[in-house]
Each structure stands twice: as structure tokens, then as C-alpha cells.
Coordinates of C-alpha atoms and ligand atoms in Angstrom, one line a residue:
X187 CA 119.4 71.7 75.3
X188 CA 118.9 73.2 72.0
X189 CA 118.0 76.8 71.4
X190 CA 114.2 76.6 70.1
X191 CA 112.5 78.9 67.7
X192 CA 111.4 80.5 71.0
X193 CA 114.3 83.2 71.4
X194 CA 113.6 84.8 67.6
X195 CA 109.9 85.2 68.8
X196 CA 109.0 88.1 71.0
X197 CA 106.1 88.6 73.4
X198 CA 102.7 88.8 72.5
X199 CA 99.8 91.5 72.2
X200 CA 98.8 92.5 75.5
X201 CA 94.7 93.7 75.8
X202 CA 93.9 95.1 78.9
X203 CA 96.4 95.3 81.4
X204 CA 96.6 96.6 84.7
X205 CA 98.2 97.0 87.8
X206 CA 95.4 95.2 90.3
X207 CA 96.5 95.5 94.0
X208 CA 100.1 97.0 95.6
X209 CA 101.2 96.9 98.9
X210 CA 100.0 100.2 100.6
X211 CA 96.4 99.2 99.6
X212 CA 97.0 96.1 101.9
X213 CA 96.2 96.8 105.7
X214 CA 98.7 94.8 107.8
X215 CA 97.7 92.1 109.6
X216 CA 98.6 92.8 113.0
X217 CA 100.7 96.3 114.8
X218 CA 104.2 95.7 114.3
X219 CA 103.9 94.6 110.5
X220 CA 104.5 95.9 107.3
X221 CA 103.1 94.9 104.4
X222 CA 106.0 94.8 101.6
X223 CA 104.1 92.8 98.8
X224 CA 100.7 91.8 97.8
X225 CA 101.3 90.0 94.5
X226 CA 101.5 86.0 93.2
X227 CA 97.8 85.9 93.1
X228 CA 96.1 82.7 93.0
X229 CA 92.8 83.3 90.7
X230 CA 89.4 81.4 89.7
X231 CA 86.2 82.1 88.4
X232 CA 83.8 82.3 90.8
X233 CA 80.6 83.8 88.7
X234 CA 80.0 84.2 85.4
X235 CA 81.9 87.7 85.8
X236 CA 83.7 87.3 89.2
X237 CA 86.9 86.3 89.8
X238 CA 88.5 85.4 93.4
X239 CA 91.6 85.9 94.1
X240 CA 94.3 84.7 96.7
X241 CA 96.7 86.7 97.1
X242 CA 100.5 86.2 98.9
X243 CA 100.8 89.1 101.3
X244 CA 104.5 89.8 102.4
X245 CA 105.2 91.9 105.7
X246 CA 108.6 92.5 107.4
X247 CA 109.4 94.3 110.6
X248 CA 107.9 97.9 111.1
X249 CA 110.0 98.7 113.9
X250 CA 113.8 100.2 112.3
X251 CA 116.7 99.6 115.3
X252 CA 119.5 101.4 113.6
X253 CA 122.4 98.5 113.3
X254 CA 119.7 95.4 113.2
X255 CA 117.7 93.5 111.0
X256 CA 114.3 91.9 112.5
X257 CA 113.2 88.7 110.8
X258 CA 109.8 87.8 111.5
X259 CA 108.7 84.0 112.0
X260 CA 105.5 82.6 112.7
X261 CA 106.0 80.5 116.2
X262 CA 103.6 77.6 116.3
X263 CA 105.0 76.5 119.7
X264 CA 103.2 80.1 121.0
X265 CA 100.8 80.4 118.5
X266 CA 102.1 84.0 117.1
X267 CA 104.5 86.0 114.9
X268 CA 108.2 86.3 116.8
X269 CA 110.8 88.5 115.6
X270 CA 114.3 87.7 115.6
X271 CA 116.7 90.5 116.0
X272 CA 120.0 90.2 114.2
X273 CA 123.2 92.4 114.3
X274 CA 124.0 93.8 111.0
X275 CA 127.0 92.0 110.7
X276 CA 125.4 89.0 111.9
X277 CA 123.9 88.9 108.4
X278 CA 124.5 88.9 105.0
X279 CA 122.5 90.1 102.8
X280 CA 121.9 87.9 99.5
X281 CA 119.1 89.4 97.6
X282 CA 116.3 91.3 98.9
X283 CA 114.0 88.3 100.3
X284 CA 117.3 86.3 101.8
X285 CA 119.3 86.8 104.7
X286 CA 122.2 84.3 105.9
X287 CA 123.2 84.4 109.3
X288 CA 126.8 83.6 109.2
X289 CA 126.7 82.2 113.1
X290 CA 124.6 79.9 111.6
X291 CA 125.3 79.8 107.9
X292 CA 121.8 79.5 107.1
X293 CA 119.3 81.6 104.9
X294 CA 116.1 83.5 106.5
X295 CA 113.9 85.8 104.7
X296 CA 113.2 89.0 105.3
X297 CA 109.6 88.7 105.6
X298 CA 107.1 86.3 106.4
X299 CA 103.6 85.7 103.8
X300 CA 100.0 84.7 104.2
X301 CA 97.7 84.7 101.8
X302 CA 94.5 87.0 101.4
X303 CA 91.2 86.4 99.7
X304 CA 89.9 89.4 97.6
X305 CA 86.7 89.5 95.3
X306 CA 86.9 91.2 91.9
X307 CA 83.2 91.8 90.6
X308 CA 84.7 92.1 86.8
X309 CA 87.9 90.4 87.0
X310 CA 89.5 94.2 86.3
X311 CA 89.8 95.4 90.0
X312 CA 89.7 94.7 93.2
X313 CA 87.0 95.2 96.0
X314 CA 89.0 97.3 98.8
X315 CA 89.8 95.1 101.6
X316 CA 90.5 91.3 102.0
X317 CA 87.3 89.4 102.8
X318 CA 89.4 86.8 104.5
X319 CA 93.3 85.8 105.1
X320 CA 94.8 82.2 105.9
X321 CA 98.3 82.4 108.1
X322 CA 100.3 80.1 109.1
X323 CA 99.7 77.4 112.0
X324 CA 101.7 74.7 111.6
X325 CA 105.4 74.9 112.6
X326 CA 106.2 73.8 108.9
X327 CA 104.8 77.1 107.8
X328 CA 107.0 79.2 110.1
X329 CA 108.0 81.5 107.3
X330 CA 105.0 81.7 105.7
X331 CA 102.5 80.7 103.4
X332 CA 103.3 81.9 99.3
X333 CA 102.3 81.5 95.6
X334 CA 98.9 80.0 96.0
X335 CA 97.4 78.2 92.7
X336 CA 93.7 77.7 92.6
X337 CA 92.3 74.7 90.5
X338 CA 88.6 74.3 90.8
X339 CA 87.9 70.5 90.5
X340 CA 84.3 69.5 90.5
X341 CA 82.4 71.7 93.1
X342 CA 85.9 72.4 95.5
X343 CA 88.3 74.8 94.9
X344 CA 92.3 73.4 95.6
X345 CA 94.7 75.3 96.8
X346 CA 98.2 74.5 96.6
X347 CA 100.9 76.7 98.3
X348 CA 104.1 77.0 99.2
X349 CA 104.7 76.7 103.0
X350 CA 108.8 77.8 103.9
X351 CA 109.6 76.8 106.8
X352 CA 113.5 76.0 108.4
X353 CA 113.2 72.6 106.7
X354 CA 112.9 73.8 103.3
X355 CA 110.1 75.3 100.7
X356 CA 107.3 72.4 100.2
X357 CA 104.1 72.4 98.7
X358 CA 101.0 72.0 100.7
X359 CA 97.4 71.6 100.1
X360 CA 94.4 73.0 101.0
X361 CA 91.0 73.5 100.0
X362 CA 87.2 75.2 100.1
X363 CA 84.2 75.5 98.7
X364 CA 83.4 79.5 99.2
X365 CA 86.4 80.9 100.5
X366 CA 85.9 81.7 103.8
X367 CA 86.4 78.2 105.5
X368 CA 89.7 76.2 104.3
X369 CA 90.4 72.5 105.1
X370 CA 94.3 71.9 104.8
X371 CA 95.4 68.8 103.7
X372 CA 98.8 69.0 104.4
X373 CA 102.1 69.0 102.9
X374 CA 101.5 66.8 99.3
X375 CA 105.2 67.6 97.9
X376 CA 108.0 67.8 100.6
X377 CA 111.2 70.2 100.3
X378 CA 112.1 71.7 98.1
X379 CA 109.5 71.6 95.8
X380 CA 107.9 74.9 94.6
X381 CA 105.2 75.7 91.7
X382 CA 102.7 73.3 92.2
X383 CA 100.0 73.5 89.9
X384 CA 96.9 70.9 89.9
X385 CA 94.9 69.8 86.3
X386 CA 91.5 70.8 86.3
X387 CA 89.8 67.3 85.5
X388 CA 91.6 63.6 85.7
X389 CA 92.8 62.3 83.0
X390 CA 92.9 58.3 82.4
X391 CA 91.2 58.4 85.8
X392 CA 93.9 60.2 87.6
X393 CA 94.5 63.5 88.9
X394 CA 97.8 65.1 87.6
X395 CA 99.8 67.8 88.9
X396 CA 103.2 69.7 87.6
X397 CA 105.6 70.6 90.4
X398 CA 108.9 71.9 90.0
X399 CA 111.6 70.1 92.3
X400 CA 114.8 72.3 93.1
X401 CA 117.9 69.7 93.2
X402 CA 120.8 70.7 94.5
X403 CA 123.2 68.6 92.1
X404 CA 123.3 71.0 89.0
X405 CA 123.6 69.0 86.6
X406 CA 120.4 71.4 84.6
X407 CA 118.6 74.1 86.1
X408 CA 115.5 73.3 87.8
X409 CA 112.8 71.8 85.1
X410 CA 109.1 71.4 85.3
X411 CA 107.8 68.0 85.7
X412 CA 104.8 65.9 86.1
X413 CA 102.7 64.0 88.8
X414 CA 100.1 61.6 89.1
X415 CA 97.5 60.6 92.1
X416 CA 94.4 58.9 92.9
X417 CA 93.5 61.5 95.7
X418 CA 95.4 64.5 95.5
X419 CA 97.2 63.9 98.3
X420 CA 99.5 61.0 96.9
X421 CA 101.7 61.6 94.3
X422 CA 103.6 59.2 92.2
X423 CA 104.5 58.2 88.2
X424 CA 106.8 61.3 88.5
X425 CA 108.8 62.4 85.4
X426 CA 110.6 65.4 84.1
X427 CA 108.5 68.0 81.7
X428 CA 110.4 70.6 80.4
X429 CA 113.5 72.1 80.7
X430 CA 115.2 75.3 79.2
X431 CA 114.2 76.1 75.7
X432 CA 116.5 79.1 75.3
X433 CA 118.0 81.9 76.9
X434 CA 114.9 83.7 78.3
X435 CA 114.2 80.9 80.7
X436 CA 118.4 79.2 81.1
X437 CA 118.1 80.0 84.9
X438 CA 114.7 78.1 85.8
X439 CA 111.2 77.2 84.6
X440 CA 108.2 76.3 86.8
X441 CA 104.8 76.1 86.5
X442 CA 102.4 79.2 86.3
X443 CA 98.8 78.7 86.0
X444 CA 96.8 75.8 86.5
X445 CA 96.1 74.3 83.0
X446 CA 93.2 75.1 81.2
X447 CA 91.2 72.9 78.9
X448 CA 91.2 74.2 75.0
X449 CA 90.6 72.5 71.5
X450 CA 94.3 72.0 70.8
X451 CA 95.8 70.5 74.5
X452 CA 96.1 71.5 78.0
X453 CA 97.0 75.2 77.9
X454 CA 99.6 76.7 80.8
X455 CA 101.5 80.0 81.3
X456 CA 104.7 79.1 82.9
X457 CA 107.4 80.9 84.1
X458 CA 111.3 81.3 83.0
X459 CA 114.3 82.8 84.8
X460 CA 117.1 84.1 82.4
X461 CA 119.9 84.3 85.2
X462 CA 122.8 81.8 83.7
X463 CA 124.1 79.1 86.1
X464 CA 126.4 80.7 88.5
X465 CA 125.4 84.7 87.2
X466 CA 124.9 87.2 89.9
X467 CA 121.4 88.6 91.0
X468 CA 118.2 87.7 90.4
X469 CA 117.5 87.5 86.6
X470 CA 114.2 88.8 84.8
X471 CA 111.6 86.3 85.0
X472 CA 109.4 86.2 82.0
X473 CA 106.2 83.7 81.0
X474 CA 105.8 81.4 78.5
X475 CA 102.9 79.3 77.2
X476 CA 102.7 75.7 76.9
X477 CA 100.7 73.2 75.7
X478 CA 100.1 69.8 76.9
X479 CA 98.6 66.5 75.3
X480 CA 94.8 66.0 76.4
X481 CA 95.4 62.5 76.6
X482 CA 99.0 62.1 77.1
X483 CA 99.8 65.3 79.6
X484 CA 103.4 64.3 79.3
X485 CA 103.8 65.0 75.4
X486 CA 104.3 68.7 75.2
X487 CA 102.3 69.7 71.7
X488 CA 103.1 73.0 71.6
X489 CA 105.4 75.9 72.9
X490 CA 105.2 79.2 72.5
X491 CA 108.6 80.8 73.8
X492 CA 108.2 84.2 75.8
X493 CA 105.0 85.8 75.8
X494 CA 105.3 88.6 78.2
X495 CA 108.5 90.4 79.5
X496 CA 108.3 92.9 82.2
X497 CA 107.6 95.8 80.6
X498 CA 105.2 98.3 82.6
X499 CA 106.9 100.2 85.7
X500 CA 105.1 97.8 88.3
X501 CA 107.2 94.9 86.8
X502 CA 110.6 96.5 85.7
X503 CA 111.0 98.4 89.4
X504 CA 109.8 97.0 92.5
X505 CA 110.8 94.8 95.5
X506 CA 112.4 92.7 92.9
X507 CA 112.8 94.2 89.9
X508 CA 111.9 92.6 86.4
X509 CA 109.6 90.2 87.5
X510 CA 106.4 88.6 85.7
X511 CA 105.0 85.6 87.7
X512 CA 101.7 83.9 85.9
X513 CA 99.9 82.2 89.1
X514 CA 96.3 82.2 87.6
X515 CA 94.1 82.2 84.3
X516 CA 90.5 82.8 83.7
X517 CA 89.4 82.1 79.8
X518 CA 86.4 84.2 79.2
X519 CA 85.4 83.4 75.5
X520 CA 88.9 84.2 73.0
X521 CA 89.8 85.9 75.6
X522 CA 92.5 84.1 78.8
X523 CA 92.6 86.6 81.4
X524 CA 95.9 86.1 82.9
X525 CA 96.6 87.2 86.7
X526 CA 100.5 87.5 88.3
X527 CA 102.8 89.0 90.4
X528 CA 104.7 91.6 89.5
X529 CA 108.4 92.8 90.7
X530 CA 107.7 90.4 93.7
X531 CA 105.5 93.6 94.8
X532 CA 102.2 93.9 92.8
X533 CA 99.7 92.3 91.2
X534 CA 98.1 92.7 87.8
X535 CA 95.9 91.5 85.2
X536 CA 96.5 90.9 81.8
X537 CA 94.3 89.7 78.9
X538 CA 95.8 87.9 75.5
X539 CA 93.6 86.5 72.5
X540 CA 93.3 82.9 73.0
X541 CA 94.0 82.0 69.1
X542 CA 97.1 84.9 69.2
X543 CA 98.4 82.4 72.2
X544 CA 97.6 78.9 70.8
X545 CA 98.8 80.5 67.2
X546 CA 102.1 80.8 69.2
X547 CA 102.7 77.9 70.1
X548 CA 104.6 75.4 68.1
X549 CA 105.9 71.5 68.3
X550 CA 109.1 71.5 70.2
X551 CA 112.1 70.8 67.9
X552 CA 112.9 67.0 68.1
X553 CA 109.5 66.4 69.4
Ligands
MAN200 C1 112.8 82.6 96.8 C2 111.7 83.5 96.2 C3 110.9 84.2 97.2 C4 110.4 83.3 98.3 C5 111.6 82.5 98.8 C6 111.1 81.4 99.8 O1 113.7 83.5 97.4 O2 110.8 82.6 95.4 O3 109.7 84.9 96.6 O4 109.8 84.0 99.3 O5 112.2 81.8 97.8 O6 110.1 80.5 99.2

């Protein structure tokens, strides 16, 4: 695909920015755990000046055994976390999250994730403790629950998470109405399908969704595309979004935050992987804006190339360092109030001017 106008621009103005919630401010959630991240925060208005937040809590092992790795798993058989004890060179080691067991040859991670609900009375910080945590039950959540989005849709809010598991990472559903009791609706998009993120309103009468499928034929890196259902629970009139648009995001792209309504389209902050096909590591994963048709949600109006790059310590070192992950969005006036994960450790909270955004993006070449 053609290089866009996106890789001469460079990231935006941030406003307020900080880091909201690490790790050792998260208690675990049972003896034996370790909590390792607290970031990918799902995030929604929830007063006029609150903000809820969701947040993917990450715990490995606490227990060292010098010469072993411990890979926890939720059992749903038993109805609690096992640990699986490898020999060191049982295992290799591909990035920080993934193990393969070479008796096996296939990938674990390193930790297992549930999600936590925390209140912000300002949107800027935290209250101190998790008011409430969804874990795993069923056996196709046996390594956990990560990257919630929230989309609030009429008077419920929908959740959609990923749920890892041996037979792959889907997407499943769930959803509430004041965060303390959750219905789950199941799995909506089976493996592996990742980044879910659910429109706000139907449009022509249907809700829409973007997802982001992971082939395993490279024939592109993995691309954003687009859903459409009469329920939320089936999806169909699937199609392909978008793709790379430069170099920032060559590796992957995938959706960030739910979409938010504004005067010129349906606004989303996405995210982009730079790591070339076949490069070693991880990459830096950056966000990008996006806008989207009102009408027409598959003609993209506008894009905006990068607008943030890990830049403050909590993203550039970490658990996985050089990460910004978008996962939620709160407009509050010209303001969007942008919440993510950071380093695959941390969350934060970042504010840009909505014109500076919608300013930034403009029509894809050729479209
Ligand atoms: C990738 C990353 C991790 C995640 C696993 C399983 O390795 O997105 O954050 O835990 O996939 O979903």
C-alpha cells in the first residue's frame, strides 16, 4: 500500500497526561498471584464528571522455583486458577507474555488477566481499590480475560473482551447496566479475532462493530475491518477497513476506542504496530485517528497518521516496552479524553483538542 501523508506528520499536542493506575497499586486477587500489569483500560462516562473504568489485570506466579517457570491457567473443570510448572528448558521464551513448550510446540503466556472495575470521580485519577473484578469461568477463558472496550448503547453498557484460551484469542461479549452485575453473552467473534470495538448507535438500523481478524496466510498484515448485526450477538456483511498507511503501523492495526459520534464522521483512535513482516521483537505500538462515514461506516473520510508515540517513561520502559494502546475515549466538550495502556504495564490518561484531532485528519490518498 502506498505511503500516505501520515509518516511526514508527527504526533499531536498532548493536554493533560498522566500515568492513572500501575501494577503495585493493584492488590492481587488471590495468595499465590502477582499482579504484573493493570493497563488496557476499558472506559465510559458514567456522570457528568465520572468516568468507569475496566481495567485488564495481569498476574503470574509469585512463587520463584529456581530452574522453572509457573504458568497460571484458570481451570473451569475445578472452578480455580492451576499452575503449570515447566522446566526451564522445557520452554522457550518468545517475548515477555509468550512461552512455547517445545514438548508440545505450543505457545502459553506467562500470566493470566481479569478485568477490574475502578471509579474515577474526575476522569484524572483513580479511586484506590477495584470496586468489582470479572474472572474467568468458562473453559474458553482459561487464560484470561483482556482489552475490554466499553460502548454504552442506549441505557446498557457492552463490553467486549478478549477471552485466550488453548483454542485461540476470540472476542466475547458481555454487558451491565451499573457495573457490579455483568450478563455474558458469549463468544460473538471466534479465534483469532482481537480488538473488538462496538458503534455507539445503529446505523441504517444495524449495529456495527470493527474487529480485527489475525490470518495466518500473510499475504498483508493484520487490517481493521468491519461488521454488521441485528443483535449484537450475530455478525455478518463483514469487509476489510484499513490496512497499513505507512511505516508507523507496517506490522498491524486494530481497533482502539469505541467510535465516537462528531460533526465530521465517526471518530476512532486506533492502534499501529511498526514491527516489519518477519522483524524481530515486539515493535512500538503507536495510535492513530480515524474517521468514519456517519452514513456509510465503511468509507474512511479521514486519517490522521500517528497521533501519540510512546514518549513518557511509563510507555517507553515497562513490561513491554514502547507501547501506547488507545482502549477508551470520553469527549468532554473540545476536549476527547483518551484512556490506554501503556508498556503493556500501566495505564494513563491523555487529553487532545478535538478540532487539533479532526484538523488532522485528512482523506486517504486514492479515496
Ligand atoms: C499478545 C498480546 C498480549 C496478549 C496475548 C494473548 O501476545 O496482545 O497482550 O496477552 O497476545 O491475547
Amino acid at each position: 500500500m502506498k505511503a500516505t501523508q501520515s509518516e511526514t506528520r508527527g504526533p499531536l499536542r498532548r493536554g493533560f497526561n498522566a500515568c492513572l493506575l500501575r501494577p503495585d497499586q493493584v492488590p492481587a486477587s488471590q495468595p499465590g498471584l502477582r499482579v504484573v500489569g493493570a493497563f488496557n483500560p476499558g472506559a465510559i462516562a458514567t456522570g457528568p464528571e465520572e468516568v468507569t473504568l475496566l481495567v485488564r489485570v495481569a498476574e503470574t506466579v509469585a512463587e520463584q522455583r529456581p530452574g522453572w517457570i509457573g504458568l497460571p491457567r484458570w481451570d473451569a473443570g475445578r472452578g480455580e486458577v492451576a499452575i503449570d510448572w515447566l522446566r526451564e528448558d522445557e520452554v522457550t521464551m518468545l517475548d515477555p507474555r509468550v512461552v512455547v513448550d517445545r514438548r508440545t510446540g505450543f505457545k502459553r503466556l506467562t500470566f493470566l488477566s481479569h478485568l477490574a472495575v475502578y471509579r474515577s470521580p474526575d476522569g484524572r485519577r483513580l479511586e484506590s481499590a477495584p470496586s468489582c473484578r470479572l474472572f474467568p469461568v468458562h473453559e474458553w477463558e482459561e487464560y484470561g480475560l483482556e482489552d475490554p472496550r466499553i460502548t454504552r448503547i442506549e441505557d446498557r453498557f457492552w463490553i467486549t473482551y478478549v477471552a485466550v484460551s488453548r483454542h485461540g484469542a476470540a472476542t466475547a461479549l458481555a454487558s451491565t447496566t451499573d457495573f457490579r452485575t455483568f450478563e455474558r453473552h458469549g463468544i460473538v467473534f471466534p479465534p483469532e479475532n482481537k480488538d473488538v470495538v462496538l458503534f455507539p448507535e445503529r446505523v441504517d438500523g444495524r449495529f456495527v462493530a470493527m474487529h480485527r481478524p489475525n490470518p495466518n496466510q500473510h499475504f498483508a498484515a493484520p487490517e481493521i475491518w468491519l461488521a454488521f448485526s441485528s443483535d449484537l450477538i450475530h455478525w455478518g456483511g463483514h469487509r476489510p477497513l484499513l490496512g497499513a498507511t505507512g511505516r508507523w503501523d507496517v506490522g498491524r492495526v486494530g481497533g482502539g476506542t469505541p467510535p465516537v459520534r462528531t460533526g465530521q464522521g465517526w471518530l476512532s483512535i486506533y492502534h499501529g504496530n511498526d514491527r516489519p513482516p518477519g522483524g524481530e521483537g515486539v515493535g512500538t505500538y503507536s495510535a492513530g485517528a480515524l474517521l468514519l462515514d456517519l452514513e456509510e461506516p465503511g468509507r474512511i473520510r479521514g486519517l490522521a497518521g500517528r497521533i501519540m508515540v510512546p514518549e513518557a517513561v511509563f510507555e517507553t520502559q515497562g513490561f513491554v516496552p514502547n507501547v501506547v494502546f488507545p482502549t477508551g475515549i470520553v469527549p468532554r466538550g473540545d476536549s476527547l479524553w483518551v484512556y490506554y495502556g501503556a508498556a503493556d504495564e500501566s495505564c494513563g490518561v491523555v487529553t487532545f483538542s478535538l478540532p487539533e484531532v479532526l484538523n488532522a485528519c485528512r482523506p486517504p490518498s486514492g479515496g
